Amino acid sequence: MKKKIKQFLSYVLRHHPELIDLTLDENGWANVDELITKSKRDSYQGFTFEELDEIVETNDKKRFIFNEDKTRIRASQGHSIDINLDLIPQQPPAFLYHGTAQNNVESILEKGIEKRNRQHVHLSIDKETATNVGMRHGKPIILTISTGKMFEDGIEFYLSENEVWLTDFVEAKYISR
C-alpha cells in the first residue's frame, strides 16, 4: 500500500495536481488536509496523515518534504509542472554521475543530457545512486559528468532538498563513459 501512495504522491505533486483538483502554490506546496481529503476521490482509497507522515519520514530518496509545522507538503524535485523551488545556485563537486539505460547512451554522447519534460537534469553524487536510477530504464550505464568544468564555464547548478544535483542541460563535451 505504501508503494501505491508514494506513486500517487509523485504523480500528483510532481506532474498532475489537477488529477484530484489539488491546488499547488508557485513553490509547489500543497495543503496537507486538502491533499488527504482529495486523495479519497474516485476509485483511489486515500491515506491518513499518519501514513503520509511515515512516507515522508522514511522515504529513502526523500522525495517529499513537509513545511515546519507539517501543514504543507511538496515534492523535493522532479517536477514537470512549472514551479519555483527557490533553489540557490551552488558550486557542485568536480564530478557527478548520471545513470541511464544502455539504449540511451549513443544519443546522450552525441546530443547531451536534456531535461525533456522536467524542470532540470538530475545528477547523482555517487555511482551507486546513479546505478539505481539507471536500472529503472534497463541495463544501467553510469556516465561521469565534468561538473567542475561546467561550473567554471558559467553553468548553474542547484542542490535540491533531497541532495539531488540539478542543472538545465549537460552538453556532450562534459560527459564521459
XYZ file of N, CA and C in Angstrom:
531
model
N 0.821 -1.207 0.000
C 0.000 0.000 0.000
C 0.861 1.265 0.000
N 1.977 1.236 0.770
C 2.836 2.426 0.822
C 3.385 2.760 -0.562
N 3.727 1.718 -1.330
C 4.264 1.953 -2.674
C 3.231 2.674 -3.538
N 1.970 2.266 -3.455
C 0.917 2.920 -4.223
C 0.744 4.374 -3.788
N 0.837 4.625 -2.501
C 0.703 6.005 -2.010
C 1.872 6.851 -2.516
N 3.090 6.317 -2.464
C 4.261 7.058 -2.951
C 4.122 7.377 -4.439
N 3.667 6.392 -5.216
C 3.477 6.624 -6.648
C 2.415 7.696 -6.882
N 1.348 7.618 -6.131
C 0.278 8.604 -6.235
C 0.811 10.000 -5.891
N 1.556 10.113 -4.804
C 2.107 11.405 -4.394
C 3.041 11.969 -5.458
N 3.907 11.123 -6.008
C 4.814 11.581 -7.063
C 4.031 12.102 -8.250
N 3.033 11.353 -8.652
C 2.243 11.736 -9.821
C 1.517 13.061 -9.586
N 0.879 13.187 -8.445
C 0.070 14.377 -8.164
C 0.941 15.590 -7.818
N 1.943 15.430 -6.966
C 2.739 16.574 -6.511
C 3.801 17.026 -7.519
N 4.209 16.127 -8.423
C 5.251 16.474 -9.386
C 4.726 16.755 -10.784
N 3.581 16.133 -11.122
C 3.163 16.196 -12.515
C 1.707 16.616 -12.752
N 0.771 16.081 -11.985
C -0.646 16.297 -12.302
C -1.515 16.555 -11.075
N -1.362 17.715 -10.427
C -2.233 18.017 -9.292
C -3.707 18.123 -9.706
N -3.945 18.426 -10.971
C -5.318 18.557 -11.451
C -6.076 17.228 -11.415
N -5.355 16.114 -11.339
C -5.999 14.804 -11.263
C -7.022 14.750 -10.128
N -6.680 15.399 -9.006
C -7.601 15.420 -7.860
C -8.025 16.852 -7.530
N -7.830 17.742 -8.490
C -8.193 19.145 -8.299
C -7.462 19.749 -7.093
N -6.176 19.422 -6.977
C -5.336 19.902 -5.880
C -4.682 21.220 -6.277
N -4.652 22.159 -5.353
C -4.025 23.450 -5.596
C -2.602 23.436 -5.047
N -1.629 23.756 -5.921
C -0.237 23.949 -5.504
C 0.069 25.437 -5.625
N 0.847 25.968 -4.676
C 1.257 27.363 -4.837
C 2.431 27.436 -5.815
N 2.951 28.633 -6.063
C 4.014 28.805 -7.052
C 5.297 28.059 -6.688
N 5.430 27.656 -5.435
C 6.607 26.909 -4.996
C 6.335 25.414 -4.862
N 5.181 24.976 -5.317
C 4.864 23.551 -5.329
C 4.264 23.007 -4.048
N 3.958 23.864 -3.092
C 3.405 23.428 -1.810
C 1.901 23.182 -1.919
N 1.455 22.090 -1.316
C 0.030 21.764 -1.232
C -0.372 21.714 0.234
N -1.610 22.068 0.508
C -2.160 21.952 1.854
C -2.358 20.469 2.165
N -1.817 20.004 3.284
C -1.864 18.589 3.645
C -3.307 18.106 3.826
N -4.134 18.877 4.514
C -5.532 18.466 4.718
C -6.262 18.331 3.384
N -6.020 19.283 2.476
C -6.651 19.225 1.159
C -6.177 17.983 0.396
N -4.882 17.702 0.440
C -4.326 16.527 -0.235
C -4.966 15.244 0.294
N -5.055 15.111 1.608
C -5.630 13.901 2.204
C -7.101 13.763 1.813
N -7.840 14.841 1.924
C -9.271 14.807 1.582
C -9.477 14.462 0.113
N -8.750 15.127 -0.764
C -8.946 14.916 -2.195
C -8.362 13.598 -2.689
N -7.461 12.988 -1.914
C -6.911 11.686 -2.315
C -7.953 10.578 -2.190
N -9.052 10.849 -1.507
C -10.093 9.845 -1.303
C -11.161 9.898 -2.384
N -10.941 10.695 -3.405
C -11.906 10.825 -4.501
C -11.846 9.629 -5.437
N -12.889 9.475 -6.192
C -12.981 8.470 -7.250
C -12.659 7.077 -6.719
N -11.845 6.339 -7.443
C -11.569 4.956 -7.048
C -10.343 4.847 -6.145
N -9.618 5.936 -5.944
C -8.430 5.869 -5.107
C -8.833 5.819 -3.641
N -8.142 4.991 -2.864
C -8.511 4.734 -1.470
C -8.118 5.838 -0.495
N -7.164 6.663 -0.864
C -6.725 7.719 0.042
C -5.762 7.211 1.090
N -5.434 8.076 2.045
C -4.488 7.741 3.113
C -4.721 8.688 4.273
N -4.161 8.330 5.404
C -4.285 9.148 6.607
C -3.065 10.047 6.754
N -3.154 11.004 7.666
C -1.992 11.842 7.949
C -0.841 10.986 8.473
N -1.144 10.006 9.309
C -0.106 9.143 9.880
C 0.630 8.379 8.782
N -0.106 7.883 7.788
C 0.541 7.182 6.670
C 1.401 8.144 5.856
N 0.885 9.336 5.610
C 1.632 10.345 4.869
C 2.904 10.728 5.619
N 2.787 10.958 6.906
C 3.932 11.314 7.735
C 5.001 10.224 7.691
N 4.579 8.981 7.773
C 5.539 7.866 7.727
C 6.255 7.810 6.382
N 5.527 8.035 5.300
C 6.139 8.017 3.967
C 7.168 9.137 3.830
N 6.828 10.322 4.278
C 7.761 11.451 4.183
C 9.011 11.181 5.019
N 8.818 10.688 6.230
C 9.946 10.469 7.145
C 10.833 9.295 6.762
N 10.274 8.257 6.142
C 11.051 7.037 5.895
C 11.460 6.858 4.441
N 11.022 7.719 3.542
C 11.364 7.552 2.131
C 12.859 7.732 1.939
N 13.527 6.680 1.453
C 14.983 6.719 1.326
C 15.462 7.774 0.332
N 14.637 8.141 -0.614
C 15.025 9.165 -1.582
C 14.602 10.567 -1.154
N 13.882 10.665 -0.037
C 13.414 11.968 0.472
C 12.721 12.775 -0.620
N 11.823 12.117 -1.327
C 11.136 12.758 -2.445
C 10.147 13.825 -2.023
N 9.670 13.749 -0.788
C 8.653 14.679 -0.319
C 9.102 15.329 0.977
N 8.694 16.576 1.167
C 9.035 17.283 2.401
C 7.810 18.026 2.905
N 7.759 18.152 4.210
C 6.750 18.970 4.868
C 7.354 20.331 5.180
N 6.500 21.328 5.365
C 6.970 22.572 5.950
C 7.162 22.315 7.454
N 7.575 23.331 8.180
C 7.941 23.152 9.584
C 6.824 22.585 10.458
N 5.598 23.035 10.255
C 4.501 22.556 11.116
C 3.658 21.444 10.471
N 4.152 20.906 9.365
C 3.533 19.779 8.668
C 2.114 20.061 8.179
N 1.858 21.315 7.833
C 0.556 21.660 7.270
C 0.613 21.731 5.744
N 1.836 21.743 5.195
C 2.021 21.785 3.745
C 3.077 20.766 3.345
N 2.954 20.271 2.118
C 3.856 19.249 1.594
C 4.177 19.571 0.142
N 5.363 19.156 -0.307
C 5.703 19.264 -1.719
C 6.717 18.183 -2.083
N 6.876 17.987 -3.373
C 7.918 17.109 -3.882
C 9.227 17.891 -3.861
N 10.325 17.207 -3.568
C 11.628 17.874 -3.456
C 12.178 18.315 -4.802
N 11.939 17.558 -5.855
C 12.386 17.868 -7.214
C 11.722 16.899 -8.160
N 11.995 17.032 -9.444
C 11.463 16.121 -10.441
C 10.162 16.570 -11.067
N 9.803 17.819 -10.906
C 8.540 18.329 -11.426
C 8.557 18.478 -12.950
N 7.425 18.173 -13.553
C 7.227 18.507 -14.964
C 6.311 19.720 -15.083
N 5.753 20.151 -13.972
C 4.923 21.355 -13.951
C 5.796 22.546 -13.553
N 5.364 23.720 -13.929
C 6.161 24.915 -13.695
C 5.991 25.416 -12.256
N 6.998 25.170 -11.445
C 7.010 25.691 -10.082
C 8.398 26.243 -9.783
N 8.495 27.032 -8.741
C 9.766 27.620 -8.327
C 10.151 27.026 -6.976
N 11.186 26.206 -6.967
C 11.631 25.584 -5.722
C 12.512 26.505 -4.880
N 12.732 27.732 -5.352
C 13.578 28.699 -4.640
C 14.979 28.149 -4.375
N 15.522 27.470 -5.359
C 16.859 26.909 -5.218
C 17.911 27.978 -5.467
N 18.981 27.907 -4.722
C 20.073 28.874 -4.829
C 21.219 28.215 -5.588
N 21.762 28.885 -6.616
C 22.892 28.290 -7.345
C 24.039 27.946 -6.388
N 24.637 26.774 -6.633
C 25.730 26.302 -5.784
C 26.827 25.692 -6.643
N 28.036 25.686 -6.093
C 29.150 25.053 -6.795
C 29.089 23.545 -6.560
N 29.045 22.766 -7.647
C 28.982 21.311 -7.496
C 30.376 20.722 -7.261
N 30.420 19.437 -6.889
C 31.708 18.758 -6.841
C 32.301 18.693 -8.256
N 33.547 18.314 -8.365
C 34.216 18.255 -9.669
C 33.522 17.291 -10.630
N 32.975 16.188 -10.086
C 32.303 15.194 -10.918
C 31.009 14.749 -10.262
N 30.001 14.578 -11.087
C 28.744 13.976 -10.671
C 28.435 12.872 -11.669
N 27.375 12.113 -11.420
C 27.082 10.944 -12.238
C 25.635 10.959 -12.721
N 25.447 10.343 -13.889
C 24.106 10.232 -14.459
C 23.888 8.778 -14.856
N 22.848 8.177 -14.281
C 22.501 6.809 -14.624
C 21.465 6.784 -15.728
N 21.711 5.965 -16.730
C 20.773 5.839 -17.840
C 20.798 4.406 -18.339
N 19.963 4.111 -19.306
C 19.929 2.778 -19.902
C 20.865 2.719 -21.104
N 21.347 1.524 -21.385
C 22.268 1.296 -22.497
C 21.752 1.912 -23.803
N 20.458 1.768 -24.062
C 19.929 2.253 -25.338
C 19.892 3.783 -25.447
N 20.166 4.522 -24.375
C 20.192 5.989 -24.424
C 21.595 6.557 -24.608
N 22.611 5.729 -24.394
C 23.986 6.230 -24.315
C 24.442 6.908 -25.598
N 24.222 6.284 -26.740
C 24.687 6.851 -28.009
C 24.114 8.256 -28.238
N 22.827 8.402 -28.007
C 22.175 9.703 -28.185
C 22.720 10.737 -27.200
N 22.902 10.334 -25.938
C 23.422 11.252 -24.917
C 24.834 11.710 -25.257
N 25.692 10.775 -25.698
C 27.072 11.137 -26.026
C 27.142 12.048 -27.256
N 26.093 12.002 -28.079
C 26.043 12.853 -29.261
C 25.367 14.201 -28.973
N 24.221 14.177 -28.260
C 23.401 15.379 -28.084
C 23.457 15.988 -26.691
N 23.985 15.258 -25.699
C 23.992 15.732 -24.329
C 22.786 15.208 -23.561
N 22.640 15.670 -22.328
C 21.527 15.240 -21.477
C 20.532 16.393 -21.396
N 19.328 16.128 -21.873
C 18.269 17.131 -21.884
C 17.313 16.898 -20.721
N 16.710 17.956 -20.261
C 15.744 17.824 -19.170
C 14.409 17.287 -19.653
N 14.171 17.372 -20.935
C 12.925 16.931 -21.562
C 11.717 17.546 -20.884
N 10.815 16.723 -20.319
C 9.585 17.283 -19.742
C 9.736 17.680 -18.281
N 10.933 17.614 -17.746
C 11.169 18.012 -16.363
C 11.781 19.404 -16.311
N 11.854 19.948 -15.095
C 12.430 21.284 -14.950
C 13.950 21.278 -15.012
N 14.567 20.144 -14.652
C 16.026 20.068 -14.612
C 16.516 18.673 -14.989
N 17.794 18.616 -15.359
C 18.515 17.348 -15.470
C 18.926 16.967 -14.049
N 18.795 15.683 -13.707
C 19.137 15.201 -12.367
C 20.480 14.485 -12.409
N 21.371 14.855 -11.484
C 22.686 14.231 -11.387
C 22.895 13.716 -9.964
N 23.634 12.613 -9.865
C 23.847 11.947 -8.580
C 25.248 12.196 -8.055
N 25.366 12.224 -6.741
C 26.648 12.454 -6.080
C 27.556 11.215 -6.132
N 26.946 10.033 -6.271
C 27.752 8.804 -6.279
C 27.252 7.828 -7.342
N 28.118 6.876 -7.679
C 27.806 5.903 -8.726
C 26.689 4.953 -8.304
N 26.600 4.647 -7.029
C 25.560 3.725 -6.546
C 24.164 4.308 -6.797
N 23.985 5.571 -6.454
C 22.688 6.220 -6.685
C 22.395 6.285 -8.179
N 23.387 6.649 -8.979
C 23.205 6.722 -10.434
C 22.850 5.350 -11.004
N 23.435 4.304 -10.462
C 23.119 2.941 -10.908
C 21.654 2.617 -10.628
N 21.190 2.967 -9.443
C 19.782 2.730 -9.100
C 18.840 3.484 -10.032
N 19.209 4.703 -10.382
C 18.398 5.484 -11.318
C 18.403 4.818 -12.688
N 19.574 4.430 -13.163
C 19.700 3.811 -14.484
C 18.967 2.484 -14.597
N 18.872 1.737 -13.503
C 18.208 0.429 -13.515
C 16.716 0.547 -13.790
N 16.142 1.691 -13.533
C 14.709 1.867 -13.803
C 14.418 1.833 -15.290
N 15.424 2.012 -16.121
C 15.231 2.130 -17.564
C 15.835 0.976 -18.354
N 16.354 -0.033 -17.678
C 17.006 -1.151 -18.357
C 18.372 -1.401 -17.758
N 19.267 -1.987 -18.562
C 20.634 -2.227 -18.084
C 21.305 -0.876 -17.832
N 21.737 -0.640 -16.567
C 22.265 0.698 -16.247
C 23.672 0.959 -16.781
N 23.842 2.153 -17.285
C 25.143 2.672 -17.694
C 25.350 3.956 -16.892
N 26.531 4.094 -16.303
C 26.832 5.276 -15.497
C 27.757 6.191 -16.289
N 27.313 7.418 -16.470
C 28.105 8.414 -17.161
C 28.690 9.387 -16.137
N 29.926 9.782 -16.357
C 30.592 10.744 -15.475
C 30.475 12.126 -16.107
N 30.041 13.069 -15.301
C 29.827 14.436 -15.775
C 30.881 15.351 -15.151
N 31.589 16.088 -15.972
C 32.621 17.026 -15.500
C 31.949 18.321 -15.043
N 31.326 18.240 -13.884
C 30.540 19.371 -13.386
C 31.408 20.534 -12.919
N 32.602 20.241 -12.466
C 33.523 21.316 -12.095
C 33.846 22.195 -13.294
N 34.089 21.557 -14.428
C 34.379 22.282 -15.665
C 33.140 23.049 -16.129
N 31.971 22.412 -16.017
C 30.733 23.100 -16.396
C 30.554 24.367 -15.571
N 30.791 24.242 -14.273
C 30.648 25.382 -13.364
C 31.631 26.493 -13.745
N 32.876 26.115 -14.031
C 33.887 27.088 -14.474
C 33.445 27.803 -15.749
N 32.691 27.090 -16.585
C 32.213 27.650 -17.853
C 30.920 28.454 -17.684
N 30.497 28.660 -16.437
C 29.349 29.529 -16.168
C 27.997 28.843 -16.096
N 27.971 27.536 -16.045
C 26.698 26.818 -15.982
C 26.267 26.684 -14.528
N 25.003 26.993 -14.270
C 24.493 26.973 -12.897
C 24.037 25.579 -12.478
N 24.240 25.308 -11.191
C 23.809 24.068 -10.554
C 23.042 24.408 -9.287
N 22.137 23.506 -8.940
C 21.337 23.639 -7.725
C 21.351 22.310 -7.003
N 21.234 22.367 -5.696
C 21.137 21.156 -4.896
C 19.759 21.122 -4.271
N 18.971 20.108 -4.634
C 17.608 20.004 -4.104
C 17.658 19.610 -2.630
N 16.521 19.738 -1.973
C 16.459 19.421 -0.545
C 16.743 17.958 -0.253
N 16.600 17.099 -1.257
C 16.908 15.682 -1.045
C 18.242 15.295 -1.682
N 19.120 16.301 -1.860
C 20.510 16.081 -2.253
C 20.695 15.594 -3.692
N 19.793 15.926 -4.575
C 19.958 15.647 -5.999
C 20.477 16.931 -6.649
N 21.540 16.804 -7.434
C 22.084 17.959 -8.127
C 21.285 18.192 -9.398
N 20.982 19.454 -9.685
C 20.132 19.827 -10.796
C 20.822 20.870 -11.667
N 20.601 20.760 -12.976
C 21.070 21.758 -13.931
C 20.117 21.726 -15.117
N 20.257 22.679 -16.029
C 19.318 22.763 -17.144
C 19.652 21.846 -18.320
N 20.933 21.617 -18.569
C 21.346 20.824 -19.726
C 22.805 20.439 -19.532
N 23.185 19.265 -20.003
C 24.585 18.848 -19.957
C 25.040 18.600 -21.387
N 25.920 19.457 -21.865
C 26.461 19.279 -23.214
C 27.301 18.008 -23.267
N 27.336 17.396 -24.436
C 28.062 16.142 -24.628
C 29.549 16.271 -24.285
N 30.113 17.449 -24.489
C 31.546 17.626 -24.230
C 31.927 17.445 -22.763
N 30.952 17.493 -21.858
C 31.215 17.326 -20.424
C 30.960 15.889 -19.943
N 30.602 15.007 -20.844
C 30.184 13.650 -20.477
C 31.227 12.644 -20.895
N 31.559 11.718 -19.994
C 32.432 10.596 -20.360
C 31.816 9.305 -19.827
N 32.169 8.244 -20.474
C 31.611 6.943 -20.133
C 32.454 6.237 -19.111
